[in-house]
């Protein structure tokens, strides 16, 4: 009997669950990421590996301890494509026995179907396509709902209403079996969210979050940075989601040209992985009049380091405050929170100063 | 008429392509090549103050070398390498190198070309473009490229034969160590060469992982890792497989914090168990005494092992 497991990233497990079920077996959801996960991952990883590697490894170890025997890893882009092989060797040397499915460089539907078929020959091609469509539909609504919640959660009049609706949505989404069901759950949730009363001031402080995918999307790895900000009454915008990555992927050439157009004149050529997109978003936000930007990345993430000189220059040119966070297993939560608070205070002071200047 | 001065920073890919580049520019008309000096303390400190502190040491050195050239030359030559083999990649620092330099130094005239075999952008076309930008006639440019490429190949073959001869005529009593590293770490005047010198003083024969037949290395690298897609790392671990029968120890020279190496070296250490190895991590705050002690003790271990096996 196959017991399939996978690493966590945000709430996306609810979206790609139908794909995992295709492998033919039961799914073992690894325990939610905690301090223990990162400690386990850190202990067995190479020291200079980036933080997503350590989180994934921690997830795998916890899942294997729960009895999983099939592990799935995706891949592509920067170092991410090479995670699979190294993680497999590390887990093997720890004495676990398991099957490892690497989807490295197989992140397109046809190659993925072949890989799945190889593992589970009884899978029908039509089932695969249906699950793929279901996954995309779930991703679409998940990101849509999450975006809505992220922007508005800081301004709810009754604490906890958004969170409760979102939790209900996740549970319902996990049980959907047809595209129609996904659509109705999504639409209903969005309508419910619209109804929730909010108290948003007109000149609210708006902040964007850009950076490396995993750290941006896994709230534990960035110490719940978005939550922290929204609790202070800041509107948090994030543009990198799994749906946006999918869009990049399928419209590759078109999206790359578009991003490069937005990133000019700070970048004239691509800098690898998601670097160009970070600069493109930053440039757009600066022009739109956002109040600040938060750039997050794992320690020593080369594509994002490539973007930093461009962001420094952009920040100088537009007088646009950008704060840089880099996360590692040794990063202290207090340090990040202090810097975040200082950044927040600075934004507020800047806003007040502008306001008084306008009044005079 | 004044000659156009082209500056080439003595860092990163210079250590791999120096013969090609300097011969190409020297064979153009009215062009003079200025190469920055060997890495020194001044360059290191300038480099690390100008870059983001998380950049790897090689990147810091590169920026330091560019900084040396600023104001002394008309153009700084920085090629942008994305992929030198089809379906493979290089570290993304080579991809973003020109952009990084453009953003750090305002208004610096940069000469650049892109090599990306995956999208059919070849070295030849790139170099032609560079030559045309310098107002050269196409015939001169093609001629310069052909000469430079021939010299580059000859030089490489010579080094390959040299290493082969070294293996054949090796002193059996001396331990042989393979230095596994990128050429820009191995041949850096301040870091790599210094380490080679210390090891040489200890009476150790050195082989270098970058002097290897690339095709063979690619084939052999499959034994260690099936998924690897960084060309230079593939050559590195292919070299380990090729030189395995002749060596007594491996030294991995890793700059801090090198992305690809962090994973690859870990994999190699997990897979190669019967050869003693040491990982030397280099950064700009390197303490001389600590480094020397580590290298000496590694050399001692190898010598003791060697003497035991000989008896």
XYZ file of C-alpha atoms in Angstrom:
671
model
C 0.000 0.000 0.000
C 1.409 3.342 -1.009
C 1.422 6.082 1.560
C 2.144 9.264 -0.275
C 3.610 12.369 1.256
C 4.900 15.745 0.108
C 6.407 18.930 1.494
C 4.151 21.753 2.648
C 3.912 25.179 1.119
C 1.270 27.516 2.479
C -2.222 26.136 1.982
C -1.474 24.758 -1.453
C -1.872 21.202 -0.301
C -5.629 21.712 -0.700
C -5.094 22.519 -4.357
C -2.815 19.724 -5.487
C -4.413 16.943 -3.481
C -6.280 15.439 -6.509
C -2.975 15.066 -8.352
C -1.412 13.169 -5.464
C -4.411 10.852 -5.235
C -3.700 9.765 -8.811
C -0.584 7.967 -7.636
C -2.899 5.374 -6.181
C -2.697 5.188 -2.434
C -3.531 7.134 0.634
C -2.116 10.530 1.405
C -0.192 11.206 4.566
C -0.308 14.918 5.253
C 2.915 15.876 7.016
C 2.309 17.621 10.339
C 2.089 21.405 10.008
C 5.455 23.158 10.005
C 6.718 23.912 13.486
C 10.030 24.710 15.111
C 10.658 20.986 15.279
C 10.383 20.652 11.504
C 13.059 23.228 10.847
C 15.283 21.797 13.556
C 15.083 18.355 11.958
C 15.713 19.794 8.517
C 18.597 21.936 9.693
C 20.280 19.039 11.456
C 20.493 16.872 8.367
C 20.943 19.439 5.585
C 24.164 20.812 4.158
C 24.941 24.007 6.008
C 24.799 26.347 3.026
C 21.648 24.859 1.505
C 18.860 27.395 1.285
C 16.010 27.447 3.745
C 13.287 25.829 1.566
C 15.545 22.788 1.275
C 15.681 22.528 5.057
C 11.932 22.928 5.490
C 11.218 20.311 2.832
C 13.627 17.875 4.402
C 12.036 18.422 7.786
C 8.609 17.753 6.292
C 9.860 14.544 4.711
C 11.390 13.262 7.925
C 8.208 13.960 9.882
C 6.099 12.289 7.184
C 8.375 9.239 7.048
C 8.076 8.918 10.806
C 4.302 8.810 10.348
C 4.702 5.865 7.975
C 4.863 7.435 4.530
C 6.703 5.453 1.886
C 6.333 7.522 -1.272
C 7.710 11.055 -1.396
C 7.048 13.582 -4.121
C 9.278 16.511 -5.012
C 8.811 19.045 -7.804
C 11.637 21.070 -9.273
C 12.897 23.634 -11.723
C 14.304 27.125 -11.897
C 17.280 27.705 -9.651
C 18.664 25.279 -7.091
C 15.160 23.881 -6.596
C 15.643 21.488 -9.505
C 18.457 19.761 -7.682
C 16.741 19.373 -4.307
C 15.270 15.974 -5.157
C 18.466 14.096 -5.703
C 20.290 15.473 -2.677
C 17.303 15.012 -0.367
C 16.901 11.421 -1.533
C 20.537 10.673 -0.690
C 20.283 12.327 2.726
C 17.103 10.458 3.664
C 18.597 7.187 2.453
C 21.694 7.709 4.554
C 19.390 8.272 7.547
C 18.129 4.732 7.033
C 14.614 5.298 5.718
C 13.222 3.147 2.920
C 10.896 4.847 0.461
C 10.227 5.570 -3.192
C 11.116 9.044 -4.327
C 9.254 10.642 -7.225
C 11.181 13.499 -8.759
C 9.225 15.705 -11.091
C 12.330 17.758 -11.903
C 12.138 19.174 -15.422
C 8.848 17.388 -15.800
C 6.737 20.345 -14.865
C 4.696 20.248 -18.030
C 1.475 18.217 -18.301
C 2.695 15.615 -20.809
C 5.954 14.754 -19.073
C 4.115 14.762 -15.758
C 1.517 12.359 -17.095
C 4.281 10.017 -18.237
C 5.917 10.140 -14.827
C 2.619 9.403 -13.089
C 1.753 6.631 -15.537
C 5.112 5.016 -14.922
C 4.400 4.900 -11.218
C 0.751 3.909 -11.445
C 0.065 2.089 -14.737
C -3.626 1.647 -13.953
C -4.186 5.409 -14.083
C -6.350 6.534 -16.986
C -5.232 9.477 -19.089
C -8.676 11.079 -18.867
C -8.545 10.874 -15.074
C -5.196 12.610 -15.148
C -6.504 15.427 -17.288
C -9.557 15.808 -15.078
C -7.432 15.996 -11.949
C -5.148 18.499 -13.618
C -8.095 20.708 -14.505
C -9.438 20.298 -10.980
C -6.068 21.317 -9.545
C -5.949 24.416 -11.707
C -9.486 25.376 -10.755
C -8.697 24.935 -7.086
C -5.501 26.959 -7.430
C -7.402 29.743 -9.133
C -10.019 30.077 -6.416
C -7.590 29.459 -3.579
C -5.378 32.309 -4.725
C -8.311 34.560 -5.408
C -9.777 34.044 -1.948
C -6.368 34.299 -0.277
C -5.629 37.566 -2.056
C -8.930 39.007 -0.939
C -8.383 37.935 2.646
C -4.809 39.225 2.677
C -5.787 42.690 1.580
C -8.755 43.083 3.889
C -8.041 41.001 6.978
C -6.463 43.890 8.850
C -9.613 45.974 8.747
C -12.354 43.595 9.904
C -14.594 45.037 12.582
C -15.098 41.715 14.351
C -11.859 39.830 14.884
C -11.704 36.322 13.472
C -14.515 36.475 10.901
C -12.244 36.313 7.869
C -10.186 33.551 9.391
C -13.293 31.472 10.131
C -14.646 31.888 6.591
C -11.270 31.032 5.124
C -10.952 27.901 7.219
C -14.403 26.763 6.138
C -13.456 27.439 2.530
C -10.323 25.308 2.772
C -12.241 22.385 4.213
C -14.913 22.617 1.553
C -12.327 22.973 -1.200
C -10.563 19.843 -0.048
C -13.741 17.815 -0.529
C -14.718 19.055 -3.981
C -14.717 16.440 -6.730
C -15.933 18.305 -9.791
C -15.060 21.554 -11.479
C -18.567 22.811 -10.899
C -18.293 22.175 -7.165
C -15.005 24.080 -7.015
C -16.587 26.977 -8.822
C -19.628 27.127 -6.582
C -17.534 26.874 -3.393
C -15.220 29.593 -4.663
C -17.979 31.936 -5.722
C -19.928 31.406 -2.523
C -16.887 32.107 -0.368
C -16.045 35.255 -2.291
C -19.631 36.451 -1.869
C -19.467 35.661 1.861
C -16.210 37.552 2.187
C -17.658 40.575 0.435
C -20.446 40.697 2.991
C -18.078 40.918 5.949
C -18.035 44.397 7.384
C -14.734 46.223 7.157
C -13.542 49.572 8.362
C -10.860 50.749 5.972
C -9.541 54.335 6.084
C -9.206 56.111 2.754
C -5.470 56.750 2.786
C -4.463 53.327 3.988
C -0.795 52.353 3.973
C -0.171 49.895 1.163
C 2.829 47.605 1.146
C 3.894 45.004 -1.408
C 5.707 41.755 -0.729
C 8.051 40.317 -3.347
C 10.876 37.848 -3.334
C 11.716 34.206 -3.522
C 8.718 31.947 -4.029
C 8.904 29.613 -1.081
C 9.663 32.208 1.545
C 6.953 34.459 0.160
C 4.335 31.732 0.089
C 5.047 29.720 3.223
C 3.957 31.920 6.143
C 5.890 29.956 8.759
C 9.175 30.499 6.952
C 8.731 34.282 6.959
C 7.515 34.373 10.569
C 3.941 35.266 9.535
C 5.124 38.551 8.145
C 1.920 39.256 6.240
C -0.228 38.590 9.282
C 1.961 40.820 11.398
C 1.614 43.669 8.927
C -2.116 43.365 8.485
C -2.615 43.389 12.253
C -1.033 46.823 12.265
C -3.598 48.041 9.762
C -1.517 47.805 6.615
C -2.907 46.639 3.310
C -0.593 43.850 2.181
C -0.366 43.084 -1.526
C 1.352 40.070 -2.932
C 1.590 39.229 -6.582
C 3.501 35.980 -6.545
C 1.195 33.007 -6.099
C 1.149 29.524 -7.549
C -1.425 30.665 -10.104
C 0.881 33.458 -11.211
C 3.713 30.955 -11.561
C 1.482 28.733 -13.661
C 0.666 31.718 -15.829
C 4.360 32.465 -16.226
C 4.931 28.884 -17.109
C 2.344 28.490 -19.817
C 2.806 31.914 -21.360
C 6.525 31.756 -20.856
C 7.860 33.918 -23.629
C 5.070 36.437 -23.449
C 5.316 36.860 -19.679
C 9.098 37.171 -19.726
C 8.978 39.943 -22.304
C 6.269 41.692 -20.347
C 8.242 41.487 -17.111
C 11.358 42.764 -18.805
C 9.378 45.685 -20.158
C 8.255 46.567 -16.641
C 11.708 46.039 -15.168
C 13.423 48.466 -17.545
C 15.593 50.472 -17.111
C 16.773 48.669 -13.992
C 17.167 45.350 -15.737
C 17.776 44.965 -19.435
C 18.272 41.211 -19.388
C 16.906 38.392 -17.278
C 18.658 37.584 -14.049
C 17.312 34.091 -13.469
C 14.438 32.386 -11.679
C 12.017 35.008 -10.374
C 14.470 37.887 -10.186
C 13.121 39.824 -13.138
C 9.592 39.566 -11.825
C 10.621 40.965 -8.433
C 12.087 44.052 -10.069
C 9.154 44.383 -12.469
C 6.671 44.327 -9.595
C 8.753 46.733 -7.531
C 8.963 49.178 -10.407
C 5.223 48.991 -11.021
C 4.395 49.510 -7.346
C 6.782 52.439 -7.057
C 5.071 54.112 -10.000
C 1.639 53.313 -8.602
C 2.453 55.152 -5.393
C 2.688 52.300 -2.917
C 4.127 53.207 0.457
C 6.756 50.539 0.696
C 8.036 47.168 -0.359
C 9.283 44.144 1.499
C 11.780 41.932 -0.234
C 12.204 38.470 1.262
C 14.565 35.692 0.293
C 16.338 32.704 1.765
C 19.924 33.346 2.762
C 22.258 33.232 -0.274
C 19.516 32.938 -2.887
C 21.496 33.913 -5.982
C 18.685 35.028 -8.328
C 17.293 37.371 -5.683
C 20.744 38.698 -4.797
C 21.083 39.569 -8.483
C 18.004 41.749 -8.193
C 19.131 43.599 -5.088
C 21.462 46.144 -6.754
C 18.607 46.952 -9.150
C 16.207 47.362 -6.240
C 18.708 49.583 -4.392
C 18.866 51.850 -7.414
C 15.100 51.843 -7.857
C 14.642 52.716 -4.217
C 17.009 55.691 -4.601
C 15.390 56.939 -7.794
C 11.802 56.834 -6.542
C 12.450 57.581 -2.849
C 10.677 54.265 -2.383
C 11.306 52.500 0.941
C 12.351 48.869 0.514
C 13.294 46.569 3.365
C 15.237 43.375 2.759
C 14.818 40.253 4.848
C 16.830 37.139 4.391
C 15.825 33.991 6.204
C 17.881 31.113 7.451
C 17.430 28.566 10.188
C 19.485 30.827 12.441
C 17.417 33.934 11.784
C 15.879 35.212 14.975
C 12.200 35.968 14.951
C 12.647 38.905 17.335
C 15.206 40.499 15.043
C 12.850 40.328 12.085
C 9.925 41.657 14.124
C 11.932 44.606 15.428
C 13.072 45.567 11.974
C 9.548 45.189 10.659
C 8.214 47.457 13.395
C 10.830 50.071 12.639
C 9.927 49.884 8.964
C 6.265 50.293 9.824
C 6.970 53.332 12.027
C 9.045 54.871 9.268
C 6.253 54.419 6.742
C 3.779 56.025 9.116
C 6.065 58.980 9.759
C 6.594 59.462 6.052
C 2.859 59.378 5.484
C 2.165 61.944 8.223
C 4.861 64.244 6.918
C 3.425 64.129 3.421
C -0.046 64.795 4.806
C 1.033 67.872 6.770
C 2.930 69.155 3.736
C -0.187 68.838 1.626
C -2.291 70.668 4.172
C 0.005 73.663 4.302
C 44.807 57.606 -33.191
C 44.172 56.543 -29.657
C 43.562 52.929 -29.015
C 40.282 51.826 -27.485
C 40.971 50.346 -24.083
C 38.998 47.240 -23.145
C 39.116 46.232 -19.499
C 38.765 42.610 -18.525
C 38.321 41.895 -14.798
C 40.614 39.105 -13.643
C 37.833 37.162 -11.971
C 35.110 34.573 -12.608
C 35.169 33.366 -16.213
C 38.405 35.182 -17.035
C 40.186 32.201 -15.513
C 38.489 29.921 -18.012
C 38.414 32.039 -21.154
C 41.381 34.402 -20.759
C 43.248 33.084 -23.802
C 40.165 33.381 -26.001
C 39.251 36.870 -24.901
C 42.656 38.518 -24.824
C 43.654 37.024 -28.188
C 40.379 38.096 -29.743
C 40.762 41.704 -28.680
C 44.473 41.835 -29.439
C 43.779 40.781 -33.012
C 41.298 43.571 -33.547
C 42.530 46.909 -34.861
C 43.078 49.837 -32.533
C 42.135 47.896 -29.459
C 44.162 47.449 -26.314
C 43.391 45.031 -23.523
C 43.784 46.023 -19.893
C 43.491 43.219 -17.380
C 43.059 44.027 -13.713
C 45.905 42.830 -11.457
C 45.861 39.698 -9.323
C 43.450 39.878 -6.410
C 44.850 41.873 -3.505
C 43.545 43.144 -0.184
C 42.411 46.449 -1.692
C 40.313 44.716 -4.358
C 38.734 42.416 -1.793
C 37.749 45.251 0.503
C 36.380 47.396 -2.359
C 34.468 44.412 -3.715
C 32.852 43.491 -0.447
C 31.887 47.062 0.361
C 30.176 47.548 -3.006
C 28.172 44.312 -3.152
C 25.272 42.927 -1.168
C 26.885 41.154 1.777
C 25.227 37.845 0.907
C 26.872 37.649 -2.519
C 29.373 34.866 -2.872
C 33.071 35.604 -2.525
C 33.686 35.184 -6.259
C 31.088 37.823 -7.004
C 32.651 40.217 -4.495
C 36.045 39.708 -6.078
C 34.557 40.316 -9.504
C 33.030 43.606 -8.460
C 36.335 44.560 -6.831
C 38.151 43.925 -10.105
C 35.573 45.927 -12.072
C 35.997 48.744 -9.582
C 39.742 48.735 -10.257
C 39.078 49.167 -13.988
C 36.547 51.987 -13.633
C 38.002 55.196 -15.067
C 41.053 53.438 -16.503
C 39.334 51.962 -19.557
C 36.794 52.850 -22.246
C 34.782 49.664 -21.939
C 34.539 46.890 -19.407
C 34.046 43.513 -21.016
C 31.506 41.342 -19.175
C 29.928 38.509 -21.125
C 26.619 37.125 -19.960
C 26.648 33.328 -19.928
C 23.313 31.624 -19.496
C 23.918 28.176 -20.843
C 26.953 26.757 -22.600
C 25.441 23.339 -23.339
C 21.987 22.579 -24.568
C 19.549 21.750 -21.798
C 21.974 22.750 -19.060
C 22.489 25.894 -17.057
C 25.153 27.848 -15.287
C 24.870 29.451 -11.891
C 22.496 32.404 -12.157
C 25.238 34.819 -11.095
C 26.690 34.638 -14.608
C 23.259 35.429 -15.971
C 22.805 38.540 -13.863
C 26.427 39.698 -13.936
C 26.025 42.525 -16.454
C 22.884 43.802 -14.757
C 24.527 43.743 -11.346
C 27.499 45.705 -12.636
C 25.276 48.204 -14.468
C 23.296 48.829 -11.306
C 26.275 49.120 -8.984
C 28.335 51.436 -11.206
C 26.316 54.199 -12.780
C 27.026 54.997 -16.417
C 29.722 52.394 -16.796
C 30.145 51.452 -20.465
C 29.794 47.693 -20.551
C 30.606 45.484 -23.506
C 28.581 42.345 -23.300
C 27.280 39.429 -25.259
C 24.948 36.597 -24.363
C 25.696 32.922 -24.750
C 22.629 30.760 -24.457
C 22.819 27.492 -26.313
C 19.267 26.624 -25.303
C 17.960 29.498 -27.404
C 20.659 29.202 -30.075
C 22.666 32.259 -29.107
C 26.246 31.253 -29.713
C 29.566 32.640 -28.641
C 30.623 33.408 -32.225
C 27.650 35.645 -32.951
C 28.058 37.405 -29.623
C 31.711 38.164 -30.239
C 30.940 39.412 -33.733
C 28.463 41.821 -32.262
C 31.050 43.058 -29.778
C 33.524 43.583 -32.607
C 31.010 45.488 -34.709
C 30.266 47.702 -31.749
C 33.965 48.567 -31.698
C 33.726 49.585 -35.385
C 35.764 46.697 -36.702
C 35.382 45.329 -40.178
C 33.669 41.931 -40.255
C 36.716 40.306 -41.852
C 39.038 41.433 -39.062
C 36.485 40.247 -36.525
C 36.117 36.772 -38.021
C 39.868 36.436 -38.385
C 40.403 37.501 -34.790
C 37.825 35.045 -33.573
C 39.328 32.143 -35.531
C 42.840 32.864 -34.268
C 41.639 33.351 -30.700
C 39.587 30.184 -30.735
C 42.460 28.140 -32.124
C 44.822 29.447 -29.492
C 42.281 28.792 -26.769
C 41.891 25.188 -27.914
C 45.633 24.659 -28.232
C 46.209 26.055 -24.774
C 43.548 23.794 -23.301
C 44.940 20.688 -25.037
C 48.382 21.565 -23.763
C 47.138 21.766 -20.194
C 45.271 18.497 -20.620
C 48.384 16.743 -21.892
C 50.348 18.359 -19.072
C 48.041 16.901 -16.449
C 48.144 13.479 -18.156
C 51.929 13.520 -18.133
C 51.873 14.501 -14.492
C 49.767 11.452 -13.700
C 52.093 9.168 -15.649
C 55.301 10.460 -14.079
C 53.945 10.799 -10.601
C 56.201 10.227 -7.607
C 54.667 7.167 -5.942
C 55.781 8.159 -2.463
C 53.984 11.482 -2.539
C 50.259 11.703 -1.847
C 48.192 12.999 -4.771
C 45.314 15.360 -4.117
C 42.599 16.440 -6.524
C 41.476 20.024 -6.045
C 37.794 20.078 -6.882
C 36.717 23.616 -7.546
C 35.752 26.144 -10.151
C 38.644 27.654 -12.124
C 37.818 31.084 -10.703
C 38.473 29.799 -7.208
C 41.426 27.568 -8.023
C 43.411 30.157 -9.985
C 42.552 33.210 -7.964
C 45.833 34.819 -6.961
C 44.840 35.515 -3.379
C 42.845 32.410 -2.448
C 43.246 29.374 -4.689
C 46.863 29.798 -5.696
C 47.791 30.421 -2.095
C 46.240 27.115 -1.096
C 48.049 25.318 -3.905
C 51.285 26.851 -2.654
C 50.726 25.680 0.929
C 49.912 22.172 -0.266
C 52.935 22.160 -2.559
C 55.183 23.095 0.354
C 53.776 20.138 2.244
C 55.013 17.856 -0.520
C 51.720 17.026 -2.130
C 51.137 16.498 -5.839
C 48.136 18.407 -7.095
C 45.676 17.612 -9.860
C 43.021 20.122 -10.879
C 39.428 19.259 -11.602
C 39.002 21.872 -14.326
C 41.686 20.345 -16.540
C 39.585 17.560 -17.908
C 38.077 16.486 -21.196
C 34.596 18.030 -20.966
C 32.808 15.369 -23.010
C 34.266 12.536 -20.958
C 33.594 14.395 -17.739
C 29.956 14.827 -18.655
C 29.609 11.142 -19.364
C 31.350 10.131 -16.150
C 29.374 12.558 -13.992
C 26.302 10.402 -14.554
C 27.828 7.839 -12.184
C 27.591 10.254 -9.295
C 24.532 12.290 -10.105
C 21.808 11.813 -12.679
C 19.935 15.078 -12.269
C 22.710 17.629 -12.195
C 22.179 20.453 -14.686
C 24.932 22.940 -13.917
C 27.584 22.516 -16.605
C 30.611 23.483 -14.543
C 29.583 21.364 -11.582
C 29.057 18.445 -13.933
C 32.613 18.818 -15.187
C 33.820 19.042 -11.592
C 32.293 15.792 -10.446
C 33.083 14.118 -13.748
C 36.720 14.934 -13.022
C 36.454 13.184 -9.660
C 35.272 10.032 -11.426
C 38.015 10.244 -14.054
C 40.909 10.890 -11.670
C 39.618 8.601 -8.921
C 42.133 5.771 -9.543
C 45.129 8.088 -9.217
C 44.349 10.141 -6.160
C 44.739 9.775 -2.394
C 42.566 12.654 -1.313
C 40.117 15.300 -2.445
C 39.998 18.936 -1.423
C 36.792 20.752 -2.226
C 37.412 24.479 -2.435
C 34.072 26.156 -1.900
C 33.472 29.872 -1.702
C 31.002 31.107 0.845
C 28.074 30.967 0.122
C 28.099 29.091 -3.187
C 24.646 27.823 -4.107
C 25.309 24.922 -6.458
C 28.419 23.746 -4.614
C 26.569 23.561 -1.297
C 24.365 20.788 -2.655
C 26.826 19.110 -5.010
C 29.663 18.812 -2.518
C 27.280 17.334 0.033
C 26.145 14.744 -2.505
C 29.739 13.874 -3.411
C 30.689 13.456 0.228
C 27.726 11.155 0.745
C 28.589 9.028 -2.278
C 32.387 8.893 -2.220
C 33.283 7.190 1.024
C 36.644 5.524 0.363
C 38.716 8.638 -0.409
C 39.547 11.104 2.364
C 38.242 14.549 1.618
C 38.307 18.033 3.096
C 35.988 20.920 2.414
C 37.710 24.280 2.597
C 35.222 27.136 2.667
C 36.692 30.448 1.652
C 35.466 33.883 2.565
C 36.908 37.354 2.719
C 37.474 37.187 6.463
C 39.795 34.208 6.072
C 42.280 33.674 8.870
C 45.634 32.636 7.491
C 46.663 30.520 10.471
C 43.442 28.527 10.596
C 43.616 27.696 6.925
C 47.230 26.628 7.128
C 46.624 24.382 10.113
C 43.747 22.618 8.406
C 45.662 22.042 5.198
C 48.736 20.823 7.052
C 46.783 18.362 9.140
C 45.009 17.058 6.055
C 48.374 16.642 4.349
C 49.714 14.794 7.404
C 46.778 12.392 7.397
C 47.343 11.625 3.731
C 51.060 11.073 4.272
C 50.443 8.655 7.126
C 47.873 6.745 5.089
C 50.242 6.607 2.139
C 53.149 5.294 4.189
C 50.950 2.591 5.715
C 49.675 1.380 2.339
C 53.195 1.395 0.900
C 54.404 -0.913 3.673
